[in-house]
Short mmCIF file of C-alpha atoms and ligand atoms in Angstrom, two decimals:
data_model
loop_
_atom_site.label_atom_id
_atom_site.label_comp_id
_atom_site.label_asym_id
_atom_site.label_seq_id
_atom_site.Cartn_x
_atom_site.Cartn_y
_atom_site.Cartn_z
CA MET A 39 -3.66 -9.54 25.51
CA SER A 40 -3.69 -7.25 22.52
CA GLY A 41 -6.11 -8.03 19.74
CA CYS A 42 -5.64 -9.27 16.19
CA ILE A 43 -7.83 -9.75 13.12
CA SER A 44 -7.57 -12.57 10.64
CA VAL A 45 -8.48 -12.24 6.96
CA ILE A 46 -9.66 -15.14 4.80
CA ASN A 47 -10.01 -15.11 1.02
CA SER A 48 -11.42 -18.45 0.06
CA GLY A 49 -11.56 -19.51 -3.60
CA SER A 50 -12.32 -22.71 -5.49
CA SER A 51 -8.82 -24.15 -5.31
CA SER A 52 -7.08 -21.94 -2.77
CA ILE A 53 -7.56 -20.27 0.62
CA LYS A 54 -5.48 -17.16 1.26
CA PHE A 55 -5.13 -15.95 4.84
CA SER A 56 -3.43 -13.27 6.88
CA LEU A 57 -3.29 -11.93 10.42
CA PHE A 58 -2.99 -8.29 11.48
CA ASP A 59 -2.30 -6.83 14.93
CA GLN A 60 -2.04 -3.28 16.29
CA ILE A 61 -5.77 -3.04 15.70
CA GLU A 62 -6.04 0.17 17.64
CA GLN A 63 -3.79 1.92 15.11
CA GLU A 64 -5.20 3.42 11.93
CA GLU A 65 -2.98 1.14 9.81
CA MET A 66 -2.73 -2.35 11.26
CA ARG A 67 0.44 -4.45 11.07
CA LEU A 68 0.73 -7.66 9.06
CA ILE A 69 1.95 -10.51 11.30
CA PHE A 70 1.76 -13.32 8.78
CA SER A 71 0.08 -14.30 5.54
CA GLY A 72 -0.08 -17.42 3.44
CA GLN A 73 -2.18 -19.76 1.43
CA ILE A 74 -3.37 -23.29 0.92
CA GLU A 75 -3.16 -24.04 -2.80
CA GLY A 76 -4.22 -27.04 -4.85
CA ILE A 77 -7.43 -27.75 -2.90
CA GLY A 78 -9.15 -30.80 -4.37
CA THR A 79 -5.91 -32.14 -5.88
CA ALA A 80 -2.74 -31.91 -3.78
CA PRO A 81 -3.15 -29.15 -1.19
CA LYS A 82 -0.01 -27.33 -0.06
CA PHE A 83 0.19 -24.96 2.88
CA LYS A 84 2.68 -22.11 3.14
CA ALA A 85 2.86 -19.19 5.56
CA LYS A 86 5.25 -16.23 5.66
CA ASP A 87 5.86 -13.62 8.32
CA GLY A 88 5.37 -9.90 7.78
CA ASP A 89 8.84 -9.65 6.20
CA GLY A 90 8.12 -12.42 3.71
CA LEU A 91 10.18 -15.16 5.42
CA VAL A 92 8.65 -18.64 5.32
CA ILE A 93 7.50 -19.67 8.82
CA ASP A 94 5.69 -22.90 8.01
CA GLU A 95 5.09 -25.18 5.04
CA LYS A 96 3.42 -28.53 4.59
CA GLN A 97 1.83 -30.82 2.04
CA PHE A 98 -1.55 -32.44 2.83
CA GLU A 99 -2.42 -36.04 1.99
CA GLN A 100 -4.84 -36.47 -0.89
CA GLY A 101 -8.31 -37.82 -0.08
CA ALA A 102 -11.00 -36.90 2.44
CA SER A 103 -8.61 -34.67 4.37
CA SER A 104 -7.93 -32.53 1.30
CA GLY A 105 -11.47 -31.04 1.09
CA HIS A 106 -12.28 -27.39 1.63
CA GLU A 107 -14.03 -27.79 5.00
CA HIS A 108 -11.36 -29.91 6.58
CA LEU A 109 -8.58 -27.62 5.39
CA MET A 110 -10.44 -24.60 6.74
CA GLU A 111 -10.69 -26.27 10.15
CA GLU A 112 -6.97 -27.04 10.09
CA LEU A 113 -6.22 -23.48 9.08
CA ILE A 114 -8.27 -21.99 11.92
CA ASP A 115 -6.51 -24.30 14.41
CA TRP A 116 -3.16 -23.24 12.97
CA ILE A 117 -4.06 -19.54 13.23
CA ARG A 118 -5.29 -20.02 16.81
CA ALA A 119 -2.09 -21.80 17.85
CA ARG A 120 0.06 -19.09 16.25
CA ARG A 121 -1.79 -16.20 17.79
CA LEU A 122 -1.54 -17.90 21.23
CA GLU A 123 2.24 -18.21 20.79
CA LEU A 124 2.30 -14.51 19.93
CA GLY A 125 0.11 -13.62 22.92
CA LEU A 126 -2.64 -12.17 20.74
CA GLU A 127 -6.40 -12.39 21.13
CA LEU A 128 -8.34 -13.15 17.94
CA ARG A 129 -11.02 -10.45 17.81
CA GLY A 130 -12.60 -11.58 14.56
CA VAL A 131 -12.25 -12.96 11.06
CA GLY A 132 -12.92 -10.89 7.95
CA HIS A 133 -13.85 -12.62 4.71
CA ARG A 134 -13.69 -11.52 1.14
CA VAL A 135 -17.13 -12.26 -0.29
CA VAL A 136 -17.45 -11.60 -3.99
CA HIS A 137 -21.15 -10.74 -4.11
CA GLY A 138 -23.22 -8.57 -1.84
CA GLY A 139 -26.20 -8.39 -4.21
CA PRO A 140 -28.05 -5.15 -5.01
CA PHE A 141 -28.28 -3.79 -1.47
CA TYR A 142 -25.20 -4.58 0.63
CA SER A 143 -23.21 -1.37 0.33
CA ARG A 144 -20.95 -2.00 3.30
CA PRO A 145 -19.43 -4.92 5.22
CA VAL A 146 -21.68 -6.86 7.56
CA LYS A 147 -21.29 -9.01 10.66
CA VAL A 148 -22.36 -12.54 9.76
CA ASP A 149 -24.77 -14.74 11.67
CA ASP A 150 -26.93 -17.61 10.42
CA GLN A 151 -29.55 -15.24 9.05
CA VAL A 152 -27.10 -13.05 7.13
CA LEU A 153 -25.37 -16.15 5.82
CA ALA A 154 -28.69 -17.48 4.50
CA GLU A 155 -29.26 -14.16 2.74
CA LEU A 156 -25.78 -14.21 1.18
CA GLU A 157 -26.44 -17.74 -0.04
CA GLN A 158 -29.17 -16.31 -2.25
CA PHE A 159 -26.44 -14.54 -4.25
CA ILE A 160 -24.73 -17.82 -5.16
CA VAL A 161 -26.68 -17.80 -8.44
CA LEU A 162 -25.10 -14.42 -9.25
CA ALA A 163 -21.52 -15.64 -8.68
CA PRO A 164 -21.60 -19.44 -8.84
CA LEU A 165 -17.84 -19.85 -9.22
CA HIS A 166 -16.79 -17.79 -6.21
CA GLN A 167 -19.63 -17.18 -3.75
CA PRO A 168 -20.07 -20.84 -2.62
CA HIS A 169 -16.40 -21.06 -1.60
CA ASN A 170 -16.42 -17.66 0.13
CA LEU A 171 -19.47 -18.69 2.14
CA SER A 172 -18.40 -22.24 2.89
CA SER A 173 -15.46 -20.91 4.92
CA ILE A 174 -17.79 -18.69 6.94
CA ARG A 175 -20.12 -21.62 7.59
CA THR A 176 -17.26 -23.91 8.62
CA ILE A 177 -16.06 -21.36 11.17
CA LEU A 178 -19.62 -20.79 12.45
CA GLN A 179 -20.02 -24.53 12.96
CA MET A 180 -16.57 -24.98 14.44
CA SER A 181 -16.73 -22.18 16.89
CA GLY A 182 -19.75 -19.89 17.25
CA ASP A 183 -17.73 -17.51 19.45
CA ILE A 184 -15.50 -16.33 16.59
CA GLU A 185 -17.02 -13.14 15.17
CA GLN A 186 -17.04 -12.91 11.40
CA VAL A 187 -17.48 -10.08 8.93
CA ALA A 188 -18.25 -10.35 5.22
CA CYS A 189 -16.59 -7.71 3.01
CA PHE A 190 -18.00 -7.52 -0.50
CA ASP A 191 -16.29 -6.91 -3.81
CA THR A 192 -19.47 -5.31 -5.12
CA ALA A 193 -20.30 -3.00 -2.19
CA PHE A 194 -18.10 -0.03 -3.18
CA HIS A 195 -19.96 0.38 -6.48
CA ARG A 196 -23.42 0.70 -4.97
CA THR A 197 -22.92 4.47 -5.27
CA ASN A 198 -23.08 4.18 -9.09
CA PRO A 199 -26.12 6.03 -10.45
CA PRO A 200 -29.08 3.82 -11.47
CA GLU A 201 -28.39 4.35 -15.18
CA ALA A 202 -24.91 2.85 -14.69
CA GLN A 203 -26.36 -0.19 -12.91
CA THR A 204 -29.30 -1.07 -15.13
CA PHE A 205 -29.17 -3.13 -18.33
CA ALA A 206 -31.56 -2.29 -21.17
CA LEU A 207 -33.44 -5.53 -20.61
CA PRO A 208 -37.07 -6.09 -19.55
CA TYR A 209 -37.36 -4.46 -16.13
CA GLU A 210 -38.39 -7.67 -14.36
CA LEU A 211 -34.92 -9.05 -14.98
CA SER A 212 -33.38 -6.04 -13.31
CA GLU A 213 -35.68 -6.48 -10.32
CA GLU A 214 -34.62 -10.10 -10.15
CA GLY A 215 -30.98 -9.01 -9.84
CA VAL A 216 -29.74 -8.99 -13.43
CA ARG A 217 -27.87 -5.72 -13.08
CA ARG A 218 -24.40 -4.26 -13.30
CA TYR A 219 -22.68 -4.71 -9.94
CA GLY A 220 -18.98 -4.05 -10.55
CA PHE A 221 -16.19 -5.90 -8.72
CA HIS A 222 -12.66 -5.35 -7.27
CA GLY A 223 -14.43 -2.93 -4.91
CA LEU A 224 -12.10 -3.64 -1.97
CA SER A 225 -9.11 -2.74 -4.09
CA TYR A 226 -10.72 0.51 -5.28
CA GLU A 227 -11.81 1.41 -1.78
CA TYR A 228 -8.27 0.93 -0.51
CA ILE A 229 -6.93 3.26 -3.24
CA ALA A 230 -9.70 5.80 -2.56
CA ARG A 231 -8.67 5.84 1.13
CA ARG A 232 -4.94 6.18 0.36
CA LEU A 233 -5.37 8.98 -2.14
CA PRO A 234 -6.04 11.84 0.32
CA GLU A 235 -2.68 11.10 2.01
CA LEU A 236 -0.75 10.77 -1.24
CA ALA A 237 -2.40 13.40 -3.44
CA PRO A 238 -5.05 15.45 -1.59
CA GLU A 239 -6.03 17.51 -4.63
CA LEU A 240 -6.52 14.47 -6.78
CA ALA A 241 -8.61 12.83 -4.05
CA ASN A 242 -11.12 15.65 -4.62
CA GLY A 243 -11.13 15.19 -8.37
CA ARG A 244 -12.08 12.75 -11.13
CA VAL A 245 -9.87 9.71 -11.22
CA ILE A 246 -9.72 6.42 -13.11
CA VAL A 247 -8.18 3.53 -11.17
CA ALA A 248 -6.86 0.74 -13.40
CA HIS A 249 -6.73 -2.53 -11.46
CA LEU A 250 -4.58 -4.57 -13.86
CA GLY A 251 -3.95 -8.00 -12.34
CA ASN A 252 -5.02 -11.46 -13.34
CA GLY A 253 -8.53 -10.03 -13.07
CA VAL A 254 -8.65 -6.64 -14.82
CA SER A 255 -11.07 -3.76 -14.39
CA MET A 256 -11.21 0.01 -14.09
CA CYS A 257 -13.29 2.26 -11.90
CA GLY A 258 -14.21 5.93 -12.20
CA LEU A 259 -13.93 7.76 -8.87
CA ASN A 260 -15.46 11.17 -8.32
CA ILE A 261 -14.19 12.64 -5.02
CA GLY A 262 -13.40 9.11 -3.87
CA VAL A 263 -16.82 7.71 -4.76
CA SER A 264 -17.34 5.05 -7.43
CA VAL A 265 -19.50 6.34 -10.28
CA ALA A 266 -18.84 3.69 -12.95
CA SER A 267 -16.83 0.54 -13.48
CA THR A 268 -15.96 -1.73 -16.39
CA MET A 269 -17.17 -4.93 -14.73
CA GLY A 270 -20.88 -5.61 -14.74
CA PHE A 271 -23.15 -8.50 -13.83
CA SER A 272 -20.19 -10.81 -13.52
CA ALA A 273 -16.45 -10.42 -13.13
CA MET A 274 -16.18 -11.29 -16.83
CA ASP A 275 -17.28 -7.97 -18.31
CA GLY A 276 -15.12 -5.08 -19.43
CA LEU A 277 -11.41 -5.42 -20.11
CA VAL A 278 -9.30 -8.31 -21.41
CA MET A 279 -8.10 -10.44 -18.46
CA GLY A 280 -5.72 -13.34 -17.96
CA THR A 281 -8.27 -15.94 -19.03
CA ARG A 282 -11.54 -13.96 -19.38
CA PRO A 283 -12.52 -12.06 -22.53
CA GLY A 284 -14.09 -8.95 -21.01
CA ASN A 285 -16.76 -7.14 -23.00
CA LEU A 286 -18.37 -9.54 -25.47
CA ASP A 287 -21.31 -9.18 -27.81
CA PRO A 288 -24.05 -11.43 -26.36
CA GLY A 289 -24.55 -12.62 -29.93
CA VAL A 290 -21.31 -14.57 -29.54
CA VAL A 291 -22.78 -16.53 -26.62
CA LEU A 292 -25.92 -17.26 -28.71
CA TYR A 293 -23.70 -18.45 -31.56
CA LEU A 294 -21.79 -20.79 -29.24
CA LEU A 295 -25.05 -22.14 -27.84
CA GLN A 296 -27.10 -22.46 -31.00
CA GLU A 297 -24.61 -23.02 -33.80
CA LYS A 298 -21.76 -24.74 -31.96
CA GLN A 299 -24.21 -26.60 -29.68
CA MET A 300 -22.02 -25.88 -26.67
CA SER A 301 -23.51 -26.49 -23.22
CA GLY A 302 -23.70 -23.83 -20.50
CA ASP A 303 -20.80 -25.47 -18.66
CA GLU A 304 -18.66 -25.58 -21.79
CA ILE A 305 -19.31 -21.90 -22.48
CA ALA A 306 -18.52 -21.00 -18.85
CA ASP A 307 -15.25 -22.91 -19.13
CA LEU A 308 -14.41 -21.13 -22.39
CA LEU A 309 -15.20 -17.69 -21.00
CA TYR A 310 -13.69 -18.04 -17.52
CA LYS A 311 -10.67 -20.22 -18.20
CA ARG A 312 -9.67 -20.27 -21.88
CA SER A 313 -10.16 -16.72 -23.16
CA GLY A 314 -8.44 -13.39 -22.51
CA LEU A 315 -4.65 -13.14 -22.86
CA LEU A 316 -4.37 -16.93 -22.80
CA GLY A 317 -7.03 -17.41 -25.46
CA ILE A 318 -5.58 -14.86 -27.89
CA SER A 319 -1.92 -15.78 -27.42
CA GLY A 320 -2.35 -19.53 -27.04
CA ILE A 321 0.74 -19.22 -24.79
CA SER A 322 -0.01 -17.86 -21.34
CA ASN A 323 -2.28 -15.76 -19.15
CA ASP A 324 0.79 -14.23 -17.51
CA MET A 325 1.69 -10.78 -18.82
CA ARG A 326 5.38 -11.33 -17.96
CA VAL A 327 5.54 -14.34 -20.29
CA LEU A 328 3.79 -12.45 -23.09
CA LEU A 329 6.00 -9.38 -22.76
CA ALA A 330 9.09 -11.60 -23.03
CA SER A 331 7.76 -13.51 -26.05
CA GLU A 332 8.56 -12.84 -29.72
CA ASP A 333 5.49 -14.77 -30.84
CA PRO A 334 3.16 -12.56 -32.97
CA ARG A 335 0.12 -13.82 -31.10
CA ALA A 336 1.64 -12.80 -27.76
CA LYS A 337 2.18 -9.35 -29.25
CA GLU A 338 -1.39 -9.28 -30.55
CA ALA A 339 -2.76 -10.25 -27.13
CA ILE A 340 -0.94 -7.28 -25.56
CA GLU A 341 -2.14 -4.95 -28.36
CA ILE A 342 -5.74 -5.92 -27.73
CA PHE A 343 -5.28 -5.69 -23.93
CA VAL A 344 -3.99 -2.11 -24.23
CA TYR A 345 -6.45 -1.08 -26.95
CA ARG A 346 -9.42 -2.07 -24.84
CA ILE A 347 -8.06 -0.24 -21.79
CA GLY A 348 -7.67 2.85 -24.00
CA ARG A 349 -11.28 2.66 -25.16
CA GLU A 350 -12.61 2.21 -21.66
CA ILE A 351 -10.55 5.15 -20.39
CA GLY A 352 -12.54 7.20 -22.92
CA SER A 353 -15.81 5.75 -21.69
CA LEU A 354 -15.05 6.30 -18.00
CA THR A 355 -13.82 9.83 -18.72
CA ALA A 356 -17.21 10.53 -20.30
CA ALA A 357 -19.00 9.04 -17.27
CA LEU A 358 -16.90 11.25 -14.98
CA GLY A 359 -17.37 14.34 -17.14
CA GLY A 360 -13.60 14.81 -17.46
CA LEU A 361 -10.43 13.42 -15.92
CA ASP A 362 -7.81 14.63 -13.44
CA GLY A 363 -5.90 11.46 -12.63
CA LEU A 364 -5.07 7.93 -13.71
CA ILE A 365 -3.87 5.41 -11.13
CA PHE A 366 -2.31 2.03 -11.87
CA THR A 367 -2.56 -0.82 -9.40
CA ALA A 368 -2.44 -4.67 -9.01
CA GLY A 369 0.17 -7.08 -10.47
CA ILE A 370 0.55 -5.63 -13.98
CA GLY A 371 -0.32 -2.05 -13.01
CA GLU A 372 2.22 -2.00 -10.18
CA HIS A 373 5.06 -3.88 -11.87
CA SER A 374 5.02 -3.31 -15.62
CA PRO A 375 6.44 0.05 -16.82
CA GLU A 376 5.92 -1.12 -20.42
CA ILE A 377 2.17 -1.64 -20.05
CA ARG A 378 1.81 1.63 -18.13
CA GLN A 379 3.69 3.42 -20.91
CA ARG A 380 1.55 1.85 -23.63
CA VAL A 381 -1.69 2.68 -21.81
CA CYS A 382 -0.53 6.29 -21.38
CA ASP A 383 0.33 6.39 -25.09
CA VAL A 384 -3.19 5.38 -26.15
CA ALA A 385 -4.63 7.90 -23.69
CA SER A 386 -2.23 10.72 -24.68
CA TRP A 387 -5.12 12.58 -26.39
CA LEU A 388 -6.28 13.44 -22.84
CA GLY A 389 -3.10 15.45 -22.30
CA ILE A 390 -1.20 12.75 -20.40
CA GLU A 391 2.55 13.31 -20.39
CA LEU A 392 4.41 10.45 -18.82
CA ASP A 393 7.74 10.92 -17.02
CA GLU A 394 9.51 7.92 -18.54
CA ALA A 395 12.29 7.80 -15.96
CA ALA A 396 9.86 7.92 -13.03
CA ASN A 397 7.72 5.27 -14.76
CA GLY A 398 10.76 3.04 -15.22
CA ARG A 399 11.59 3.34 -11.54
CA GLY A 400 7.95 2.67 -10.55
CA GLU A 401 7.69 5.89 -8.54
CA THR A 402 4.36 6.92 -7.05
CA LEU A 403 3.93 9.91 -9.37
CA ILE A 404 4.92 9.02 -12.94
CA SER A 405 3.57 11.96 -14.95
CA ARG A 406 5.48 15.15 -15.78
CA PRO A 407 4.61 18.34 -13.88
CA GLN A 408 2.97 19.86 -16.99
CA SER A 409 0.81 16.75 -17.67
CA LYS A 410 -2.91 17.63 -17.73
CA ILE A 411 -3.61 14.32 -15.99
CA ALA A 412 -1.64 13.14 -12.96
CA VAL A 413 -0.57 9.52 -13.39
CA MET A 414 0.28 7.47 -10.32
CA VAL A 415 1.23 3.94 -9.24
CA ILE A 416 -0.35 2.93 -5.92
CA PRO A 417 0.00 -0.66 -4.70
CA THR A 418 -3.34 -2.05 -3.62
CA ASN A 419 -3.92 -4.00 -0.39
CA GLU A 420 -7.27 -5.75 -0.33
CA GLU A 421 -6.33 -7.81 2.75
CA LEU A 422 -5.62 -4.69 4.80
CA MET A 423 -8.92 -3.20 3.58
CA ILE A 424 -10.78 -6.31 4.79
CA ALA A 425 -8.93 -6.25 8.14
CA THR A 426 -9.79 -2.55 8.56
CA HIS A 427 -13.47 -3.13 7.77
CA THR A 428 -13.59 -6.10 10.12
CA ARG A 429 -12.02 -4.12 12.95
CA ASP A 430 -14.40 -1.21 12.34
CA VAL A 431 -17.54 -3.39 12.17
CA LEU A 432 -16.66 -5.40 15.28
CA LEU A 433 -15.04 -2.78 17.47
CA GLY A 434 -16.34 0.49 16.08
CA ASP A 435 -14.02 2.89 14.31
CA VAL A 436 -11.41 2.92 17.11
CA THR A 437 -9.21 5.51 15.43
CA VAL A 438 -11.89 8.21 15.42
P1 AMP B 537 -2.56 -9.97 -9.32
O1 AMP B 537 -3.82 -10.65 -9.78
O2 AMP B 537 -2.75 -8.55 -8.91
O3 AMP B 537 -1.77 -10.76 -8.32
O4 AMP B 537 -1.62 -9.89 -10.62
C1 AMP B 537 -1.12 -11.04 -11.20
C2 AMP B 537 -0.60 -10.75 -12.59
O5 AMP B 537 0.33 -9.66 -12.57
C3 AMP B 537 0.19 -11.93 -13.14
O6 AMP B 537 -0.64 -12.78 -13.83
C4 AMP B 537 1.18 -11.27 -14.07
O7 AMP B 537 0.65 -11.33 -15.36
C5 AMP B 537 1.21 -9.82 -13.66
N1 AMP B 537 2.55 -9.36 -13.28
C6 AMP B 537 3.18 -9.49 -12.10
N2 AMP B 537 4.42 -8.95 -12.16
C7 AMP B 537 4.56 -8.45 -13.41
C8 AMP B 537 5.60 -7.76 -14.13
N3 AMP B 537 6.77 -7.47 -13.54
N4 AMP B 537 5.39 -7.42 -15.41
C9 AMP B 537 4.22 -7.71 -16.01
N5 AMP B 537 3.21 -8.35 -15.42
C10 AMP B 537 3.36 -8.71 -14.13
#
């Protein structure tokens, strides 16, 4: 039986999953992917094959059977049944885990002891980490013989120099873990690994990767290594996101607490769910809706989104000591020529010259030959990155 690897990305209201085979090849093949959405309310299951055709769909009953643990058990049974039909052996499950704390700089095989250690980071990412870990625990309890690997969103940034990771706060807080971690690391790592194939010279240079999705951040890569990123202690820092504000004067949080008498939970709700593009526009967190809208506040939300990216491009360029390339990725970065154009306009002082036709067609290279900075569009693939890490941790790097 040939082997396969499953990938699980478990959030508060959804579980995304996928299965890859051809694990002996450098680039594995996607067999199916899908998600369970609406966990806690009305969970719906949908799976598609590697070509995007729906292969199964169902609605779960509300009640006890709609909880996270139960749905995870059902999902594992479903994956097992499918892989048996396909004649594949499940070699392991890779999980996206948002926080690896200050020291995890690479993926790790999970046992009870590692899981207990990762639980200590729940305080650092209370909205995501508990759900990431609960799936791992459910599988451990269900079937101890399934090997599991945790792949961290923070790990790729552990190469940032200490001055990029430390806040100017009393040092004890830093020792306790109040530091800049950076996120979207699996996406950046995927791009860093693709770059040598697509643009070998750029792979050896100074590059900013702009991950513009519902979550938004940028990372400075020097010869493929992360040296700085716009996200910090939490996935709220940095750029304007769908519903998160990005960089915010801490004085604002004090004002909300002391003058508006808001509770911690109310502030968390405001900052995670009601700010960003949605908060400014009052219309939507979806860039497509805002781009199509004539409403002045939708226009203002996009202005601020682009302005802040422009400022951070300056900051990351300084951290890198110059710039050779700018890469767009994730939902907005991959699919919106207008946003790419506007970002390149605000960064034109760097010598960026966009090829408008290539940008419109979403080609890989979208800058003109004489542009001082190469501008590219590279689709990210965090699931494949997790599958690759899981294969390498469990089986050794079989392609080497
Ligand atoms: P992601 O988090 O990478 O899945 O990206 C999701 C976001 O990408 C959505 O919220 C949309 O705002 C955005 N998006 C997807 N397609 C487009 C598009 N064609 N134009 C602008 N934004 C898009």
